[in-house]
Short mmCIF file of C-alpha atoms in Angstrom, two decimals:
data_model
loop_
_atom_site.label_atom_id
_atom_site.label_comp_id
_atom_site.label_asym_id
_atom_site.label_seq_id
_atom_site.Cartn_x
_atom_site.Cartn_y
_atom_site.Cartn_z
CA UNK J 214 52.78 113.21 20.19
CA UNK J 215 52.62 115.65 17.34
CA UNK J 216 48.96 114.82 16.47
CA UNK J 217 48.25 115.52 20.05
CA UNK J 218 50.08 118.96 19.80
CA UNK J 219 48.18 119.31 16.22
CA UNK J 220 44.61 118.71 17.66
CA UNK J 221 45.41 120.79 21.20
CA UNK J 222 44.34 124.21 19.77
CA UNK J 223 41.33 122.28 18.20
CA UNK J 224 40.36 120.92 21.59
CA UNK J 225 41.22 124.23 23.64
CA UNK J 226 38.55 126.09 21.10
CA UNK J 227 35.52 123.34 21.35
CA UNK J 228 36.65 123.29 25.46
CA UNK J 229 36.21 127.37 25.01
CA UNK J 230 32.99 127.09 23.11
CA UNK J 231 31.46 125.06 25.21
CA UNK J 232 31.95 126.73 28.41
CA UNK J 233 30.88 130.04 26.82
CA UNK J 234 27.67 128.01 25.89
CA UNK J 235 27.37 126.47 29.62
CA UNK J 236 27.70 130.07 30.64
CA UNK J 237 25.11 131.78 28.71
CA UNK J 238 22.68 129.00 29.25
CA UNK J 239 23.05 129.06 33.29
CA UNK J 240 22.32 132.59 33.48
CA UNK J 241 19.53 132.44 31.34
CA UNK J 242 18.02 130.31 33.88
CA UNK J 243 19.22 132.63 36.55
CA UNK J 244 17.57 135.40 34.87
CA UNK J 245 14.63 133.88 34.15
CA UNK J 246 14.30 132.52 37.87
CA UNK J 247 14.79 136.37 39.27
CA UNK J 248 12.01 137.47 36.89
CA UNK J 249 9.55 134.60 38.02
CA UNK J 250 10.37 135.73 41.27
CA UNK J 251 9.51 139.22 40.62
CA UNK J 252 6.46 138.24 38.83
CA UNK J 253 5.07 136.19 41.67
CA UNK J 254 5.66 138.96 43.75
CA UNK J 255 3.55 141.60 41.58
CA UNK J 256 0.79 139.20 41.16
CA UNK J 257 1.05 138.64 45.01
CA UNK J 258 0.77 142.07 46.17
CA UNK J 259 -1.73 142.90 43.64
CA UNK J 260 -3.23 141.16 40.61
CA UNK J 261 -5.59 143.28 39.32
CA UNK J 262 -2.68 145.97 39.24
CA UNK J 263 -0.10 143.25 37.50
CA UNK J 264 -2.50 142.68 34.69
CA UNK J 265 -3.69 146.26 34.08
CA UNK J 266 -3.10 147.47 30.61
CA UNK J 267 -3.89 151.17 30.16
CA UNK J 268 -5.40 151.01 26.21
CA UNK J 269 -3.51 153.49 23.93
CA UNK J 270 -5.12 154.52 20.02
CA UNK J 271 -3.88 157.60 19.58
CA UNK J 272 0.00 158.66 19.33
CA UNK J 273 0.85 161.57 21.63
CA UNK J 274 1.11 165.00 19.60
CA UNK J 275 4.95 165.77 19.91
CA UNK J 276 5.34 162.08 17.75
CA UNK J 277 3.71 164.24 15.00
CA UNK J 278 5.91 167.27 15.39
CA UNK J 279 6.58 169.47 12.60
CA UNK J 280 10.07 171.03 13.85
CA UNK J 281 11.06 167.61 13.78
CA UNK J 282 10.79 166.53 10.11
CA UNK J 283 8.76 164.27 7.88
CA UNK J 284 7.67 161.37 8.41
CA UNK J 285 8.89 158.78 5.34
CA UNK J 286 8.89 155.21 4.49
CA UNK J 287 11.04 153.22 1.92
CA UNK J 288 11.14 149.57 0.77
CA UNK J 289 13.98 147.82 0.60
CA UNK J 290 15.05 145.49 -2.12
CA UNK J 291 16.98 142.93 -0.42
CA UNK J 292 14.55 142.21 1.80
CA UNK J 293 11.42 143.44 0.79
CA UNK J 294 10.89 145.35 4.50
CA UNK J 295 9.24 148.83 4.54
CA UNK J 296 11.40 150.95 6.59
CA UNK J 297 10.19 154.16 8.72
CA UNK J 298 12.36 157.01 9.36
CA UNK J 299 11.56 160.92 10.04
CA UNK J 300 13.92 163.32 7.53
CA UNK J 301 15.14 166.38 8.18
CA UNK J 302 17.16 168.75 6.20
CA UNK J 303 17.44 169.20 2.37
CA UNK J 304 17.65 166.28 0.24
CA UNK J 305 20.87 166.76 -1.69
CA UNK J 306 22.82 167.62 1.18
CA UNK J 307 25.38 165.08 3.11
CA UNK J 308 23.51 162.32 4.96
CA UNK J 309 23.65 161.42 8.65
CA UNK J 310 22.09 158.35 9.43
CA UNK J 311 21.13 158.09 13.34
CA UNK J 312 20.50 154.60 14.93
CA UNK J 313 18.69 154.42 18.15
CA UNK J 314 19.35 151.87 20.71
CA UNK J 315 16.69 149.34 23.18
CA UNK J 316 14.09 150.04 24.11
CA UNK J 317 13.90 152.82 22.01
CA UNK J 318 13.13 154.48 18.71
CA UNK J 319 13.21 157.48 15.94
CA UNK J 320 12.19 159.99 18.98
CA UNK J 321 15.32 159.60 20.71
CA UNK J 322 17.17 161.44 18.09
CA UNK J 323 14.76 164.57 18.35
CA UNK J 324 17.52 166.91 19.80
CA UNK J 325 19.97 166.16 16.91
CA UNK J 326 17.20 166.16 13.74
CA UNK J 327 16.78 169.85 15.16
CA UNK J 328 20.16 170.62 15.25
CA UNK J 329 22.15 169.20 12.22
CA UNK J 330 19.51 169.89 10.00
CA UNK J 331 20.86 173.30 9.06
CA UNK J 332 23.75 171.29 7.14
CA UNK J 333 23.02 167.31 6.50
CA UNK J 334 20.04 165.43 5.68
CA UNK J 335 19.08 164.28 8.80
CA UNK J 336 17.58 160.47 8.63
CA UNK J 337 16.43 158.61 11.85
CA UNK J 338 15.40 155.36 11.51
CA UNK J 339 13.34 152.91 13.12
CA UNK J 340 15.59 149.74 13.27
CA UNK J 341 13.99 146.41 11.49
CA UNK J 342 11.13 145.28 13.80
CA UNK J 343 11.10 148.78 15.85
CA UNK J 344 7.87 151.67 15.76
CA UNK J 345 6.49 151.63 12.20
CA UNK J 346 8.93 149.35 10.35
CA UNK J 347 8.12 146.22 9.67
CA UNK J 348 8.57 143.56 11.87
CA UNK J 349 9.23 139.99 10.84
CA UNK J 350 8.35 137.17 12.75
CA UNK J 351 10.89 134.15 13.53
CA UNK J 352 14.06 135.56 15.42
CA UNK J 353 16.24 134.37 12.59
CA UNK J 354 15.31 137.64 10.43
CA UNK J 355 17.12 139.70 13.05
CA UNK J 356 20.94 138.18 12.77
CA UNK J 357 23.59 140.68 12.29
CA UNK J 358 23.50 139.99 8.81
CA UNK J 359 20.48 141.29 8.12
CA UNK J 360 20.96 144.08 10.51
CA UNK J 361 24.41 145.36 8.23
CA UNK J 362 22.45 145.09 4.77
CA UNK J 363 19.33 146.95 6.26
CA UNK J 364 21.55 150.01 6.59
CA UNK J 365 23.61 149.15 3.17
CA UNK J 366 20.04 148.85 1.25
CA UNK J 367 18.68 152.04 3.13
CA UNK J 368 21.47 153.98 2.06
CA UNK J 369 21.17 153.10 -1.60
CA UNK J 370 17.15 153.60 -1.51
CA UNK J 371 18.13 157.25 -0.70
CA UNK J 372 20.11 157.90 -3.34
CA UNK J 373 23.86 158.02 -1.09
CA UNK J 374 26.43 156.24 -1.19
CA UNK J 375 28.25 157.26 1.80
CA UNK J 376 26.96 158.77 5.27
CA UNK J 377 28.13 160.15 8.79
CA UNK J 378 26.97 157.38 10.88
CA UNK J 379 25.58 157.67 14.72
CA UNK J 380 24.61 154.88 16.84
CA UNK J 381 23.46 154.93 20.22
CA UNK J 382 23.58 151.55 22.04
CA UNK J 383 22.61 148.53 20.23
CA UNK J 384 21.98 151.20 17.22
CA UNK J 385 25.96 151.72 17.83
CA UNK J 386 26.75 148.18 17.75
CA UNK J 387 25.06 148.11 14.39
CA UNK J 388 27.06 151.74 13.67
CA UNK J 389 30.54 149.59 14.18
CA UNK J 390 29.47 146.51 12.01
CA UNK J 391 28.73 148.50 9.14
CA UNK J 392 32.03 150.62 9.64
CA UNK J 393 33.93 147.29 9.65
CA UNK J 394 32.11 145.48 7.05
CA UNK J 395 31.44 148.64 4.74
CA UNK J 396 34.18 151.27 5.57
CA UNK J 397 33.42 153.21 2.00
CA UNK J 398 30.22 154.10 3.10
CA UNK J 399 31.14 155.89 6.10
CA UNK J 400 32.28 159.31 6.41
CA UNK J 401 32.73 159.38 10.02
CA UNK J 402 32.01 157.53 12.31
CA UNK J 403 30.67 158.25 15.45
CA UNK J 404 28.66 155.75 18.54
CA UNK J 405 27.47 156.81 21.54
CA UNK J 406 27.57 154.04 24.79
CA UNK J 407 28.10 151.09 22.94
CA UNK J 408 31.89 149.64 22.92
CA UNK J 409 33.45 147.95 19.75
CA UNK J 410 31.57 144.74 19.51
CA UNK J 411 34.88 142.39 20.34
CA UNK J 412 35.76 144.07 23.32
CA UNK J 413 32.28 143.73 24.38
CA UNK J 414 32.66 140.17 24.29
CA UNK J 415 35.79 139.96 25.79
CA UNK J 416 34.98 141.91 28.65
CA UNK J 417 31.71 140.53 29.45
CA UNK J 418 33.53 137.17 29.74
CA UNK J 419 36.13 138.19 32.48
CA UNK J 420 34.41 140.68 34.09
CA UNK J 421 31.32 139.60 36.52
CA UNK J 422 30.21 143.41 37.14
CA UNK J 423 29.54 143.74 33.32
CA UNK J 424 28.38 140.28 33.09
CA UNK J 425 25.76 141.96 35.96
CA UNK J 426 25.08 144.64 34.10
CA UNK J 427 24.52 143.06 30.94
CA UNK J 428 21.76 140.77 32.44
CA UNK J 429 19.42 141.48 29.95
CA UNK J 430 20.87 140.19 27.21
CA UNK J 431 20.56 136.56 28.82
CA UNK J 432 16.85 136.77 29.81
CA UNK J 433 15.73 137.97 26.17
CA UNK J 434 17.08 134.72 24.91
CA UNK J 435 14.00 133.33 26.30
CA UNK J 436 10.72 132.76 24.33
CA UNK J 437 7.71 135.63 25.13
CA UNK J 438 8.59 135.96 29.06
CA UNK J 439 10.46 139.20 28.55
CA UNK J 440 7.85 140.70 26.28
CA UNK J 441 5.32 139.76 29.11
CA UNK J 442 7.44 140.95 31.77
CA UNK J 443 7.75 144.29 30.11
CA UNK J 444 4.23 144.40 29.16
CA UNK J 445 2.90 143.88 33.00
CA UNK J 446 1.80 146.78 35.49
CA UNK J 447 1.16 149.01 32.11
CA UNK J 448 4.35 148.75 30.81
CA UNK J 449 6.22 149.71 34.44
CA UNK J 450 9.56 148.32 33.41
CA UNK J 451 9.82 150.32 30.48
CA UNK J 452 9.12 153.43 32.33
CA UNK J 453 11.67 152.28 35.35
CA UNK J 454 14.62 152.10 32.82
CA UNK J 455 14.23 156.12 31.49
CA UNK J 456 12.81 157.47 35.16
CA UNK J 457 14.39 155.47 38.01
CA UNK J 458 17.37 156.18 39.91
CA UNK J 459 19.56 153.21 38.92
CA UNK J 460 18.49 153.17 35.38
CA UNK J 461 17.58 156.66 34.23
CA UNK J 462 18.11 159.98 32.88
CA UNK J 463 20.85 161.74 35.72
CA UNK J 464 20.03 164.38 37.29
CA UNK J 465 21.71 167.21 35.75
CA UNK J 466 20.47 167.11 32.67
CA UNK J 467 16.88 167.14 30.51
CA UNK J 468 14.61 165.08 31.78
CA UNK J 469 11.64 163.33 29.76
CA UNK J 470 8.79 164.93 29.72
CA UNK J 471 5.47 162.91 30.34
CA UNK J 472 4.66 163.22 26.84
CA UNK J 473 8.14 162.11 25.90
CA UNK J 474 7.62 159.03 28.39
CA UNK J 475 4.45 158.43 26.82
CA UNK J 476 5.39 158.46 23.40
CA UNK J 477 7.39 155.42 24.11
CA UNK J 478 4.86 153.81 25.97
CA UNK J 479 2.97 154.29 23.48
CA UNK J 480 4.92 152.94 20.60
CA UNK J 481 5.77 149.46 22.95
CA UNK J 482 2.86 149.33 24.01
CA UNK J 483 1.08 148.52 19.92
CA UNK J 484 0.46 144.61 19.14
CA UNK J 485 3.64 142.50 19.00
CA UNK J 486 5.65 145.92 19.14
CA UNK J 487 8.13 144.14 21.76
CA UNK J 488 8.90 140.97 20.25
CA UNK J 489 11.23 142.74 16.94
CA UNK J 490 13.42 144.89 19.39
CA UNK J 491 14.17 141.78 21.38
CA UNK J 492 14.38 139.58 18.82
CA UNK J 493 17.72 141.99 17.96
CA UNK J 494 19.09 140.32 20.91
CA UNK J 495 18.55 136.59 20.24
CA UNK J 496 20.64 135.61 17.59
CA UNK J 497 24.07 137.87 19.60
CA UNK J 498 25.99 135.21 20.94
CA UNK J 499 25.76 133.12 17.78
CA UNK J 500 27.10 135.93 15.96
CA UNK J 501 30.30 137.47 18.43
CA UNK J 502 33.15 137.67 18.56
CA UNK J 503 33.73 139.11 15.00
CA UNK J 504 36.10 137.67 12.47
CA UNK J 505 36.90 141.08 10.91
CA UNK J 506 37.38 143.77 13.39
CA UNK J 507 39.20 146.58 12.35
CA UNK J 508 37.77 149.92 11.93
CA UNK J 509 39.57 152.43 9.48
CA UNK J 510 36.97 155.18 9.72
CA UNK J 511 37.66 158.25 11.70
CA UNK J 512 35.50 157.48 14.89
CA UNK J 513 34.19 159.61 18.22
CA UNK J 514 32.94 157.64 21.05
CA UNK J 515 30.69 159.58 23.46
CA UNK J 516 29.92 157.51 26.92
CA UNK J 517 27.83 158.52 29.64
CA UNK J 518 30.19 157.53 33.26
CA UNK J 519 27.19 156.68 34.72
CA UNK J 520 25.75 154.47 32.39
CA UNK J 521 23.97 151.39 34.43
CA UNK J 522 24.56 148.83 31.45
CA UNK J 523 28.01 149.53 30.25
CA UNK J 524 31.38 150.10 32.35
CA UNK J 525 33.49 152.52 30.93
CA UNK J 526 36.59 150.76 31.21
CA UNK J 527 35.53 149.14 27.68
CA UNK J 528 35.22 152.41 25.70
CA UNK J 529 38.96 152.86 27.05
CA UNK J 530 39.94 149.50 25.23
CA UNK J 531 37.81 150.09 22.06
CA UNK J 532 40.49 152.64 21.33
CA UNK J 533 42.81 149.56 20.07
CA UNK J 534 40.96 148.48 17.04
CA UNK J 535 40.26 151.94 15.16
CA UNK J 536 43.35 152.42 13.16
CA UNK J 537 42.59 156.08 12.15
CA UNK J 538 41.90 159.40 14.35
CA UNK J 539 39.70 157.74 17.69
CA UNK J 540 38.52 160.56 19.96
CA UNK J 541 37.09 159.09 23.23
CA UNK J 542 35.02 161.82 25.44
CA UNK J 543 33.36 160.72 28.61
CA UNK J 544 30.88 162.67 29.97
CA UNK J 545 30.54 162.92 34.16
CA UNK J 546 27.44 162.02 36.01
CA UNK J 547 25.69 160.80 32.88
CA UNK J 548 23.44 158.08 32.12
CA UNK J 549 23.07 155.68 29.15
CA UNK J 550 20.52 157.88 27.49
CA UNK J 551 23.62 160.71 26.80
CA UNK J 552 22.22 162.34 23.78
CA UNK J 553 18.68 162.68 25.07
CA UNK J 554 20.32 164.01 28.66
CA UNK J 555 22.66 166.36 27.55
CA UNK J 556 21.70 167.36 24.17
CA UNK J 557 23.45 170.54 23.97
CA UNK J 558 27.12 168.68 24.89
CA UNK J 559 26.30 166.13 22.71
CA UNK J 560 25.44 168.40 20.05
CA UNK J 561 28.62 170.63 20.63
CA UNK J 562 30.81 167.43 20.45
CA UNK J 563 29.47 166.33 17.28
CA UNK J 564 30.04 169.65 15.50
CA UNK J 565 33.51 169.97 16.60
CA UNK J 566 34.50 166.16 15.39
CA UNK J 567 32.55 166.91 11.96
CA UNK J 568 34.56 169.87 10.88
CA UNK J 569 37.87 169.13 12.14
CA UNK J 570 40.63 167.49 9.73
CA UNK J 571 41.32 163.94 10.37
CA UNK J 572 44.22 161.82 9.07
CA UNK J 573 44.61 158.16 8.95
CA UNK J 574 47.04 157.33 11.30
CA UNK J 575 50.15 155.72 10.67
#
């Protein structure tokens, strides 16, 4: 009997596992069925349409903006990568490090490497396998792992040893990791629509809305299909996620401009440009829930209410693992894209949370 009650936890855990598996593998199918579907469809209404590719040489001009900064690349020793970013701001001042979130890149920091120039070097990079940095091949380059000592290596091939951290979406699940793993490196921290990565998890599993909205992550487990579903009617589902209804910007705020839409067309749109970004997402659920989860850093969280992909009961919860100053601000009739929609909040936010005094609390 007390062997039983020894290997019970055991069993409950590889009883746990394996449903979470069973899970994850039954709504990749799912998702991957819907998608057929929709292909089917396309190709039924119109083929030639489906298939058309519009060809693309030639970046749009506000990619090569000079208000923006300059354009720099540095090679990383660990693993031998080139990495792109744009810089703005003296070298020699404080460093804030912006991290841009799927399906997107550098450009979607544009309003912020305006406005914190005046004080911090400004970096936004192009995540491993995203725009101009390199992108390796097999999906086992883009673990977590990797991911943390990209942004460890890139801070030391600048010359810093600590930064003020942003993340937007996946680029803010990256923005925790490296605040948990690497807590003397961060300054502040701050992540915009993206919940700590364990309530994430949790959430997802007990809540089928999220699990809804969080589709995506499922069908990019698949081989190729969801680069070729993104790639089909000349890249329409990449434009539906910034310009529809559901998806998009909100209505209140900026909107993209056509040559904003296009420069991310454009970028996607280059040879094997979608396979890296997804590739981010195929190694998640080997990774989660984290082991180490405790964040010590002073930390704002900025979430969009509206956001289509996250609920925002989750940035509520996040507030139980940050055991220093957490500010949580939540934005009405937002979208996911907040710092892009309503730059000047955003902006206004960020000031306010840099120069105020934080303590640790108690």
């Amino acid at each position: 009997m007390a062997k039983l009650r020894d290997c019970l936890p055991r069993l409950m855990v590889t009883i746990r596992s394996l449903l979470f598996w069973c899970l994850i593998y039954f709504y990749c199918g799912l998702c991957a069925s819907i998608y057929l579907l929709k292909l089917l469809w396309s190709i039924g209404k119109g083929p030639t349409q489906t298939f058309r590719r519009v060809a693309r040489e030639h970046p749009p001009a506000c990619l090569n903006d000079p208000s923006l900064g300059t354009h720099c690349y540095v090679r990383i020793k660990d693993s031998g990568l080139r990495f792109h970013y744009v810089a703005a701001g003296e070298r020699g001042k404080p460093l804030m490090l912006l991290l841009h979130g799927f399906p997107e890149f550098w450009y979607s920091w544009r309003h912020q490497l305006r406005e914190f120039k005046s004080e911090y070097r400004v970096v936004a990079l192009d995540l491993r396998g995203y725009g101009e940095t390199d992108a390796p091949v097999h999906r086992e380059n883009y673990k977590l792992d990797c991911l943390i000592t990209d942004i460890k290596d890139i801070l030391d091939s600048l010359g810093y040893s600590k930064c003020v951290l942003i993340g937007h979406d996946w680029g803010g699940m990256i923005a925790w990791l490296i605040a948990i793993c690497y807590p003397e490196m961060v300054m502040k921290l701050i992540v915009i629509n993206f919940p700590h990565p364990n309530v994430f998890t949790e959430y997802i599993l007990r809540h089928p809305a999220q699990l809804f909205k969080s589709s995506y992550y499922y069908f990019f487990q698949i081989p190729w299909f969801p680069e070729f579903m993104f790639s089909i009617n000349d890249f329409k589902a990449l434009k539906h996620l910034f310009t529809s209804h559901s998806t998009g910007f909100g209505r209140k705020g900026c909107r993209l401009t056509t040559e904003d839409l296009e420069a991310y067309i454009y970028v996607f749109s280059q040879p094997g440009a979608l396979s890296g970004p997804i590739n981010h997402y195929r190694n998640i659920f080997s990774c989660l829930p984290l082991k180490h989860h405790v964040v010590i850093i002073p930390t704002l969280l900025l979430w969009g209410e509206k956001d289509a992909f996250m609920e925002v009961e989750m940035a509520e919860v996040t507030k139980i693992y940050v055991k220093n100053y957490f500010r949580l601000t939540i934005l009405s009739e937002t979208s996911h894209w907040l710092q892009q929609e309503q730059p000047d909040i955003v902006n206004k936010l960020i000031w306010t949370f840099l120069k105020e005094e934080t303590r640790r609390k108690d």
